């Protein structure tokens, strides 16, 4: 299935602000300088490049279903002179690598967008080296989003966003089920480490960045398609949400948080 958020400038502005330090802190202590790492659904590749810096004697592969993103990422790595990273177009459901290819197989905010995240996780396990290799995933738990100060249009944004994900068979609460999905794939509890990480956006720079991402996304062609067409929200409601995010940016006390489930599996 296509990535329904699309890769518009507003979406990419949100993803490109992410770093390995912010989004993969639970995994970083387990990475060795010689590791061969696969970053699946790498998006604009900022987390991928963070991994590359941590494995000077190793290699990183960034993979995404979007060919345009992959081309841009490869150009960006070349411009930065980073030589231990390569990018591939491909799907998490059919990873174009033999069994046991990687020391670390990672994804961030990808399984929550899939209709069959367990099949994807099984592929991640397949390409990871048994006897020491690590599978790592960090996924949203959207029901834990807290938006301060509270406002009806923003509460509605939170509910309808999850509704949109569920309607298309995605998993807005993926983060709380990661360990269970792994167990159902035959992974023993002793091979699993579960933790929780948070997004917390506050202060002028972060609230202007996050608020402007959603001010634009709420009235984008992609949201027209995924919210208005199936009848989840009206165009007027989306305009109200966009305006509420615009106003939110201007409030000094504005604050946003969300929990993520983090999973490490030693295969
Ligand atoms: C929410 S973005 C996350 C990007 C990046 N991991 C980050 O956190 O900044 C999800 C990414 O997964 C990619 N994606 C969606 N379905 C995919 C699939 N079946 N196989 C590989 N990548 C996929 C999308 O193209 C998109 O770039």
mmCIF file of C-alpha atoms and ligand atoms in Angstrom:
data_model
loop_
_atom_site.group_PDB
_atom_site.id
_atom_site.type_symbol
_atom_site.label_atom_id
_atom_site.label_comp_id
_atom_site.label_asym_id
_atom_site.label_seq_id
_atom_site.Cartn_x
_atom_site.Cartn_y
_atom_site.Cartn_z
ATOM 1 C CA UNK A 1 0.000 0.000 0.000
ATOM 2 C CA UNK A 2 1.173 3.556 -0.774
ATOM 3 C CA UNK A 3 2.330 5.780 2.062
ATOM 4 C CA UNK A 4 -0.865 7.854 2.419
ATOM 5 C CA UNK A 5 0.720 10.845 4.172
ATOM 6 C CA UNK A 6 2.611 11.417 0.907
ATOM 7 C CA UNK A 7 6.024 13.053 0.692
ATOM 8 C CA UNK A 8 4.928 16.673 0.491
ATOM 9 C CA UNK A 9 7.280 19.447 1.728
ATOM 10 C CA UNK A 10 5.251 19.672 4.990
ATOM 11 C CA UNK A 11 5.535 15.929 5.643
ATOM 12 C CA UNK A 12 9.251 15.906 4.860
ATOM 13 C CA UNK A 13 9.832 18.984 7.027
ATOM 14 C CA UNK A 14 8.449 16.929 9.931
ATOM 15 C CA UNK A 15 10.544 13.831 9.213
ATOM 16 C CA UNK A 16 13.785 15.648 8.319
ATOM 17 C CA UNK A 17 13.958 17.232 11.781
ATOM 18 C CA UNK A 18 14.517 13.769 13.282
ATOM 19 C CA UNK A 19 17.940 12.495 14.290
ATOM 20 C CA UNK A 20 19.422 9.229 15.496
ATOM 21 C CA UNK A 21 20.077 10.904 18.881
ATOM 22 C CA UNK A 22 16.417 11.883 19.313
ATOM 23 C CA UNK A 23 14.718 8.882 17.758
ATOM 24 C CA UNK A 24 17.066 5.933 18.301
ATOM 25 C CA UNK A 25 18.608 6.676 21.723
ATOM 26 C CA UNK A 26 17.358 3.254 22.949
ATOM 27 C CA UNK A 27 19.374 1.531 20.179
ATOM 28 C CA UNK A 28 22.577 3.601 20.003
ATOM 29 C CA UNK A 29 24.353 1.908 22.980
ATOM 30 C CA UNK A 30 24.055 -1.427 21.142
ATOM 31 C CA UNK A 31 25.670 -0.260 17.887
ATOM 32 C CA UNK A 32 29.303 -1.225 17.257
ATOM 33 C CA UNK A 33 31.605 0.830 14.969
ATOM 34 C CA UNK A 34 31.870 -2.142 12.576
ATOM 35 C CA UNK A 35 28.127 -2.825 12.279
ATOM 36 C CA UNK A 36 26.242 -3.242 9.008
ATOM 37 C CA UNK A 37 22.887 -1.478 9.564
ATOM 38 C CA UNK A 38 19.648 -1.455 7.572
ATOM 39 C CA UNK A 39 17.304 1.517 8.105
ATOM 40 C CA UNK A 40 13.917 0.643 6.579
ATOM 41 C CA UNK A 41 11.408 3.338 5.581
ATOM 42 C CA UNK A 42 14.252 5.787 5.961
ATOM 43 C CA UNK A 43 12.265 8.779 4.613
ATOM 44 C CA UNK A 44 14.543 11.812 4.174
ATOM 45 C CA UNK A 45 17.351 9.804 5.770
ATOM 46 C CA UNK A 46 18.444 12.023 8.655
ATOM 47 C CA UNK A 47 18.336 9.099 11.124
ATOM 48 C CA UNK A 48 20.176 6.959 8.545
ATOM 49 C CA UNK A 49 23.049 9.462 8.329
ATOM 50 C CA UNK A 50 23.245 9.545 12.131
ATOM 51 C CA UNK A 51 23.797 5.769 12.088
ATOM 52 C CA UNK A 52 26.485 6.129 9.383
ATOM 53 C CA UNK A 53 28.464 8.476 11.629
ATOM 54 C CA UNK A 54 28.397 5.848 14.387
ATOM 55 C CA UNK A 55 29.785 3.013 12.267
ATOM 56 C CA UNK A 56 33.012 4.405 10.752
ATOM 57 C CA UNK A 57 34.224 0.856 9.997
ATOM 58 C CA UNK A 58 30.764 -0.405 9.076
ATOM 59 C CA UNK A 59 28.089 0.372 6.500
ATOM 60 C CA UNK A 60 24.503 1.615 6.484
ATOM 61 C CA UNK A 61 21.780 0.947 3.951
ATOM 62 C CA UNK A 62 18.723 3.222 3.848
ATOM 63 C CA UNK A 63 15.700 1.674 2.139
ATOM 64 C CA UNK A 64 12.384 3.299 1.252
ATOM 65 C CA UNK A 65 9.483 2.568 -1.053
ATOM 66 C CA UNK A 66 9.766 6.089 -2.521
ATOM 67 C CA UNK A 67 12.247 6.282 -5.395
ATOM 68 C CA UNK A 68 12.385 10.119 -5.435
ATOM 69 C CA UNK A 69 13.345 10.219 -1.763
ATOM 70 C CA UNK A 70 16.042 7.618 -2.292
ATOM 71 C CA UNK A 71 17.604 9.615 -5.141
ATOM 72 C CA UNK A 72 17.605 12.809 -3.042
ATOM 73 C CA UNK A 73 19.098 10.997 -0.044
ATOM 74 C CA UNK A 74 21.923 9.566 -2.160
ATOM 75 C CA UNK A 75 22.729 13.066 -3.489
ATOM 76 C CA UNK A 76 22.675 14.537 0.055
ATOM 77 C CA UNK A 77 25.073 11.853 1.366
ATOM 78 C CA UNK A 78 27.441 12.452 -1.556
ATOM 79 C CA UNK A 79 27.385 16.227 -0.983
ATOM 80 C CA UNK A 80 28.205 15.667 2.691
ATOM 81 C CA UNK A 81 31.054 13.319 1.772
ATOM 82 C CA UNK A 82 29.509 10.374 3.674
ATOM 83 C CA UNK A 83 30.755 7.260 1.918
ATOM 84 C CA UNK A 84 29.595 4.393 4.161
ATOM 85 C CA UNK A 85 25.896 4.780 3.321
ATOM 86 C CA UNK A 86 23.964 3.406 0.343
ATOM 87 C CA UNK A 87 20.295 3.784 -0.534
ATOM 88 C CA UNK A 88 17.891 1.305 -2.114
ATOM 89 C CA UNK A 89 14.310 1.493 -3.288
ATOM 90 C CA UNK A 90 12.336 -1.438 -1.920
ATOM 91 C CA UNK A 91 9.535 -2.687 0.284
ATOM 92 C CA UNK A 92 9.775 -3.858 3.863
ATOM 93 C CA UNK A 93 7.581 -6.807 2.858
ATOM 94 C CA UNK A 94 10.154 -8.127 0.378
ATOM 95 C CA UNK A 95 13.528 -6.888 1.479
ATOM 96 C CA UNK A 96 16.003 -7.267 -1.399
ATOM 97 C CA UNK A 97 18.674 -8.875 0.809
ATOM 98 C CA UNK A 98 19.619 -12.473 1.657
ATOM 99 C CA UNK A 99 18.936 -13.947 5.110
ATOM 100 C CA UNK A 100 21.274 -12.806 7.914
ATOM 101 C CA UNK A 101 22.665 -9.781 6.032
ATOM 102 C CA UNK A 102 22.675 -7.132 8.798
ATOM 103 C CA UNK A 103 23.915 -6.698 12.368
ATOM 104 C CA UNK A 104 21.146 -4.159 13.056
ATOM 105 C CA UNK A 105 17.806 -3.826 11.258
ATOM 106 C CA UNK A 106 15.908 -0.684 12.216
ATOM 107 C CA UNK A 107 12.723 1.184 11.449
ATOM 108 C CA UNK A 108 11.209 4.364 12.884
ATOM 109 C CA UNK A 109 7.530 5.248 12.411
ATOM 110 C CA UNK A 110 7.026 2.704 9.647
ATOM 111 C CA UNK A 111 5.166 -0.317 11.109
ATOM 112 C CA UNK A 112 2.338 1.970 12.305
ATOM 113 C CA UNK A 113 1.642 2.857 8.656
ATOM 114 C CA UNK A 114 1.379 -0.732 7.421
ATOM 115 C CA UNK A 115 -1.634 -3.035 7.144
ATOM 116 C CA UNK A 116 0.415 -6.140 8.048
ATOM 117 C CA UNK A 117 3.167 -4.984 10.436
ATOM 118 C CA UNK A 118 3.862 -8.542 11.629
ATOM 119 C CA UNK A 119 4.778 -9.688 8.103
ATOM 120 C CA UNK A 120 7.112 -6.682 7.943
ATOM 121 C CA UNK A 121 8.658 -7.571 11.308
ATOM 122 C CA UNK A 122 9.208 -11.164 10.136
ATOM 123 C CA UNK A 123 11.169 -9.793 7.148
ATOM 124 C CA UNK A 124 13.253 -7.621 9.495
ATOM 125 C CA UNK A 125 14.081 -10.705 11.563
ATOM 126 C CA UNK A 126 14.945 -12.707 8.439
ATOM 127 C CA UNK A 127 17.626 -10.285 7.226
ATOM 128 C CA UNK A 128 19.211 -9.888 10.696
ATOM 129 C CA UNK A 129 22.185 -12.044 11.721
ATOM 130 C CA UNK A 130 21.197 -14.693 14.281
ATOM 131 C CA UNK A 131 23.320 -14.989 17.429
ATOM 132 C CA UNK A 132 23.863 -11.307 18.171
ATOM 133 C CA UNK A 133 22.023 -9.290 15.523
ATOM 134 C CA UNK A 134 19.438 -6.736 16.695
ATOM 135 C CA UNK A 135 16.032 -5.775 15.292
ATOM 136 C CA UNK A 136 14.923 -2.330 16.470
ATOM 137 C CA UNK A 137 11.619 -0.496 15.996
ATOM 138 C CA UNK A 138 10.189 2.693 17.454
ATOM 139 C CA UNK A 139 6.554 3.362 16.705
ATOM 140 C CA UNK A 140 3.901 5.879 17.698
ATOM 141 C CA UNK A 141 1.114 5.365 20.232
ATOM 142 C CA UNK A 142 -1.141 8.101 18.870
ATOM 143 C CA UNK A 143 -3.759 7.905 21.616
ATOM 144 C CA UNK A 144 -1.091 9.257 24.013
ATOM 145 C CA UNK A 145 -0.804 12.576 22.177
ATOM 146 C CA UNK A 146 -1.251 15.506 24.569
ATOM 147 C CA UNK A 147 -1.758 18.984 23.174
ATOM 148 C CA UNK A 148 -1.623 21.964 25.532
ATOM 149 C CA UNK A 149 -3.483 24.262 25.828
ATOM 150 C CA UNK A 150 -6.517 22.095 25.100
ATOM 151 C CA UNK A 151 -8.755 23.163 22.232
ATOM 152 C CA UNK A 152 -11.684 21.359 20.652
ATOM 153 C CA UNK A 153 -10.326 21.553 17.090
ATOM 154 C CA UNK A 154 -7.026 19.995 18.226
ATOM 155 C CA UNK A 155 -8.765 17.210 20.171
ATOM 156 C CA UNK A 156 -10.752 16.554 17.022
ATOM 157 C CA UNK A 157 -7.481 16.539 14.995
ATOM 158 C CA UNK A 158 -6.088 13.853 17.311
ATOM 159 C CA UNK A 159 -9.202 11.663 17.079
ATOM 160 C CA UNK A 160 -9.675 12.003 13.337
ATOM 161 C CA UNK A 161 -6.006 11.373 12.615
ATOM 162 C CA UNK A 162 -6.289 8.002 14.359
ATOM 163 C CA UNK A 163 -9.603 7.289 12.633
ATOM 164 C CA UNK A 164 -7.964 7.936 9.256
ATOM 165 C CA UNK A 165 -5.172 5.479 10.072
ATOM 166 C CA UNK A 166 -7.594 2.782 11.256
ATOM 167 C CA UNK A 167 -9.858 3.205 8.210
ATOM 168 C CA UNK A 168 -6.991 2.248 5.917
ATOM 169 C CA UNK A 169 -5.945 -0.698 8.097
ATOM 170 C CA UNK A 170 -2.961 1.089 9.671
ATOM 171 C CA UNK A 171 -2.019 0.821 13.352
ATOM 172 C CA UNK A 172 -2.019 4.186 15.169
ATOM 173 C CA UNK A 173 -1.257 2.362 18.446
ATOM 174 C CA UNK A 174 1.543 0.189 17.007
ATOM 175 C CA UNK A 175 4.052 1.205 19.679
ATOM 176 C CA UNK A 176 2.223 -0.636 22.473
ATOM 177 C CA UNK A 177 2.039 -3.944 20.538
ATOM 178 C CA UNK A 178 5.599 -4.299 19.199
ATOM 179 C CA UNK A 179 6.771 -6.778 21.865
ATOM 180 C CA UNK A 180 3.579 -8.843 21.466
ATOM 181 C CA UNK A 181 3.953 -9.014 17.668
ATOM 182 C CA UNK A 182 7.521 -10.244 18.160
ATOM 183 C CA UNK A 183 6.343 -12.926 20.639
ATOM 184 C CA UNK A 184 3.698 -14.077 18.173
ATOM 185 C CA UNK A 185 6.508 -14.524 15.634
ATOM 186 C CA UNK A 186 8.203 -16.970 18.003
ATOM 187 C CA UNK A 187 10.623 -14.570 19.713
ATOM 188 C CA UNK A 188 11.148 -15.471 23.392
ATOM 189 C CA UNK A 189 10.518 -12.779 26.052
ATOM 190 C CA UNK A 190 14.182 -13.134 27.082
ATOM 191 C CA UNK A 191 15.238 -11.907 23.612
ATOM 192 C CA UNK A 192 13.112 -8.751 23.936
ATOM 193 C CA UNK A 193 13.696 -5.367 25.527
ATOM 194 C CA UNK A 194 10.757 -2.951 25.542
ATOM 195 C CA UNK A 195 10.946 0.719 26.416
ATOM 196 C CA UNK A 196 9.136 3.973 25.864
ATOM 197 C CA UNK A 197 10.429 7.166 24.271
ATOM 198 C CA UNK A 198 8.719 10.505 23.895
ATOM 199 C CA UNK A 199 8.365 13.406 21.535
ATOM 200 C CA UNK A 200 8.029 16.668 23.480
ATOM 201 C CA UNK A 201 7.778 19.894 21.523
ATOM 202 C CA UNK A 202 7.934 23.159 23.396
ATOM 203 C CA UNK A 203 9.636 26.556 23.056
ATOM 204 C CA UNK A 204 9.397 28.914 20.095
ATOM 205 C CA UNK A 205 11.473 27.013 17.541
ATOM 206 C CA UNK A 206 9.806 23.617 18.097
ATOM 207 C CA UNK A 207 6.265 24.919 18.368
ATOM 208 C CA UNK A 208 6.656 26.966 15.149
ATOM 209 C CA UNK A 209 8.092 23.941 13.345
ATOM 210 C CA UNK A 210 5.487 21.387 14.551
ATOM 211 C CA UNK A 211 2.559 23.807 14.374
ATOM 212 C CA UNK A 212 3.420 24.921 10.830
ATOM 213 C CA UNK A 213 3.812 21.294 9.663
ATOM 214 C CA UNK A 214 0.208 20.593 10.765
ATOM 215 C CA UNK A 215 -1.168 23.986 9.756
ATOM 216 C CA UNK A 216 -0.183 22.978 6.199
ATOM 217 C CA UNK A 217 -0.927 19.248 6.329
ATOM 218 C CA UNK A 218 -4.522 19.711 7.531
ATOM 219 C CA UNK A 219 -5.417 21.598 4.344
ATOM 220 C CA UNK A 220 -3.225 19.591 1.948
ATOM 221 C CA UNK A 221 -4.446 17.637 -1.074
ATOM 222 C CA UNK A 222 -3.471 14.425 0.790
ATOM 223 C CA UNK A 223 -5.796 15.244 3.687
ATOM 224 C CA UNK A 224 -8.578 16.181 1.285
ATOM 225 C CA UNK A 225 -8.171 12.684 -0.155
ATOM 226 C CA UNK A 226 -7.896 10.774 3.126
ATOM 227 C CA UNK A 227 -10.227 12.840 5.365
ATOM 228 C CA UNK A 228 -12.853 14.635 3.251
ATOM 229 C CA UNK A 229 -13.411 11.986 0.573
ATOM 230 C CA UNK A 230 -14.165 9.130 3.030
ATOM 231 C CA UNK A 231 -16.265 11.479 5.209
ATOM 232 C CA UNK A 232 -14.050 11.514 8.323
ATOM 233 C CA UNK A 233 -13.918 15.331 8.400
ATOM 234 C CA UNK A 234 -15.444 18.156 6.436
ATOM 235 C CA UNK A 235 -13.351 20.741 4.620
ATOM 236 C CA UNK A 236 -14.502 23.350 7.178
ATOM 237 C CA UNK A 237 -13.363 21.141 10.066
ATOM 238 C CA UNK A 238 -9.950 20.745 8.443
ATOM 239 C CA UNK A 239 -9.704 24.523 8.021
ATOM 240 C CA UNK A 240 -10.515 24.915 11.737
ATOM 241 C CA UNK A 241 -7.790 22.410 12.642
ATOM 242 C CA UNK A 242 -5.290 24.219 10.422
ATOM 243 C CA UNK A 243 -6.196 27.543 12.055
ATOM 244 C CA UNK A 244 -5.953 26.002 15.531
ATOM 245 C CA UNK A 245 -2.414 24.772 14.765
ATOM 246 C CA UNK A 246 -1.527 28.236 13.428
ATOM 247 C CA UNK A 247 -2.749 29.861 16.650
ATOM 248 C CA UNK A 248 -1.053 27.194 18.766
ATOM 249 C CA UNK A 249 2.325 28.231 17.327
ATOM 250 C CA UNK A 250 1.880 31.757 18.665
ATOM 251 C CA UNK A 251 1.229 30.683 22.264
ATOM 252 C CA UNK A 252 4.259 30.813 24.509
ATOM 253 C CA UNK A 253 2.837 28.067 26.738
ATOM 254 C CA UNK A 254 2.106 25.667 23.817
ATOM 255 C CA UNK A 255 3.306 22.093 24.473
ATOM 256 C CA UNK A 256 2.919 18.777 22.621
ATOM 257 C CA UNK A 257 3.916 15.279 23.719
ATOM 258 C CA UNK A 258 3.504 11.681 22.517
ATOM 259 C CA UNK A 259 4.724 8.303 23.733
ATOM 260 C CA UNK A 260 6.419 5.808 21.411
ATOM 261 C CA UNK A 261 6.941 2.120 21.999
ATOM 262 C CA UNK A 262 10.535 0.993 21.448
ATOM 263 C CA UNK A 263 11.492 -2.606 20.751
ATOM 264 C CA UNK A 264 14.853 -4.344 20.713
ATOM 265 C CA UNK A 265 14.983 -8.008 19.704
ATOM 266 C CA UNK A 266 18.174 -10.039 19.814
ATOM 267 C CA UNK A 267 17.677 -12.679 17.139
HETATM 268 C C1 LIG B 1 6.581 8.296 8.827
HETATM 269 S S1 LIG B 1 7.791 8.078 7.572
HETATM 270 C C2 LIG B 1 9.215 7.758 8.587
HETATM 271 C C3 LIG B 1 10.508 8.167 7.933
HETATM 272 C C4 LIG B 1 11.750 8.009 8.813
HETATM 273 N N1 LIG B 1 11.912 6.645 9.278
HETATM 274 C C5 LIG B 1 11.671 8.955 9.968
HETATM 275 O O1 LIG B 1 11.248 8.555 11.054
HETATM 276 O O2 LIG B 1 11.989 10.139 9.783
HETATM 277 C C6 LIG B 1 7.447 6.444 6.922
HETATM 278 C C7 LIG B 1 8.325 6.071 5.752
HETATM 279 O O3 LIG B 1 8.099 4.688 5.433
HETATM 280 C C8 LIG B 1 8.095 4.538 4.022
HETATM 281 N N2 LIG B 1 7.333 3.327 3.683
HETATM 282 C C9 LIG B 1 5.994 3.152 3.695
HETATM 283 N N3 LIG B 1 5.662 1.906 3.327
HETATM 284 C C10 LIG B 1 6.825 1.266 3.088
HETATM 285 C C11 LIG B 1 7.160 -0.054 2.676
HETATM 286 N N4 LIG B 1 6.208 -0.970 2.423
HETATM 287 N N5 LIG B 1 8.455 -0.382 2.542
HETATM 288 C C12 LIG B 1 9.433 0.536 2.773
HETATM 289 N N6 LIG B 1 9.182 1.803 3.158
HETATM 290 C C13 LIG B 1 7.900 2.167 3.316
HETATM 291 C C14 LIG B 1 7.455 5.830 3.511
HETATM 292 O O4 LIG B 1 7.772 6.081 2.151
HETATM 293 C C15 LIG B 1 8.020 6.867 4.468
HETATM 294 O O5 LIG B 1 9.194 7.460 3.980
#
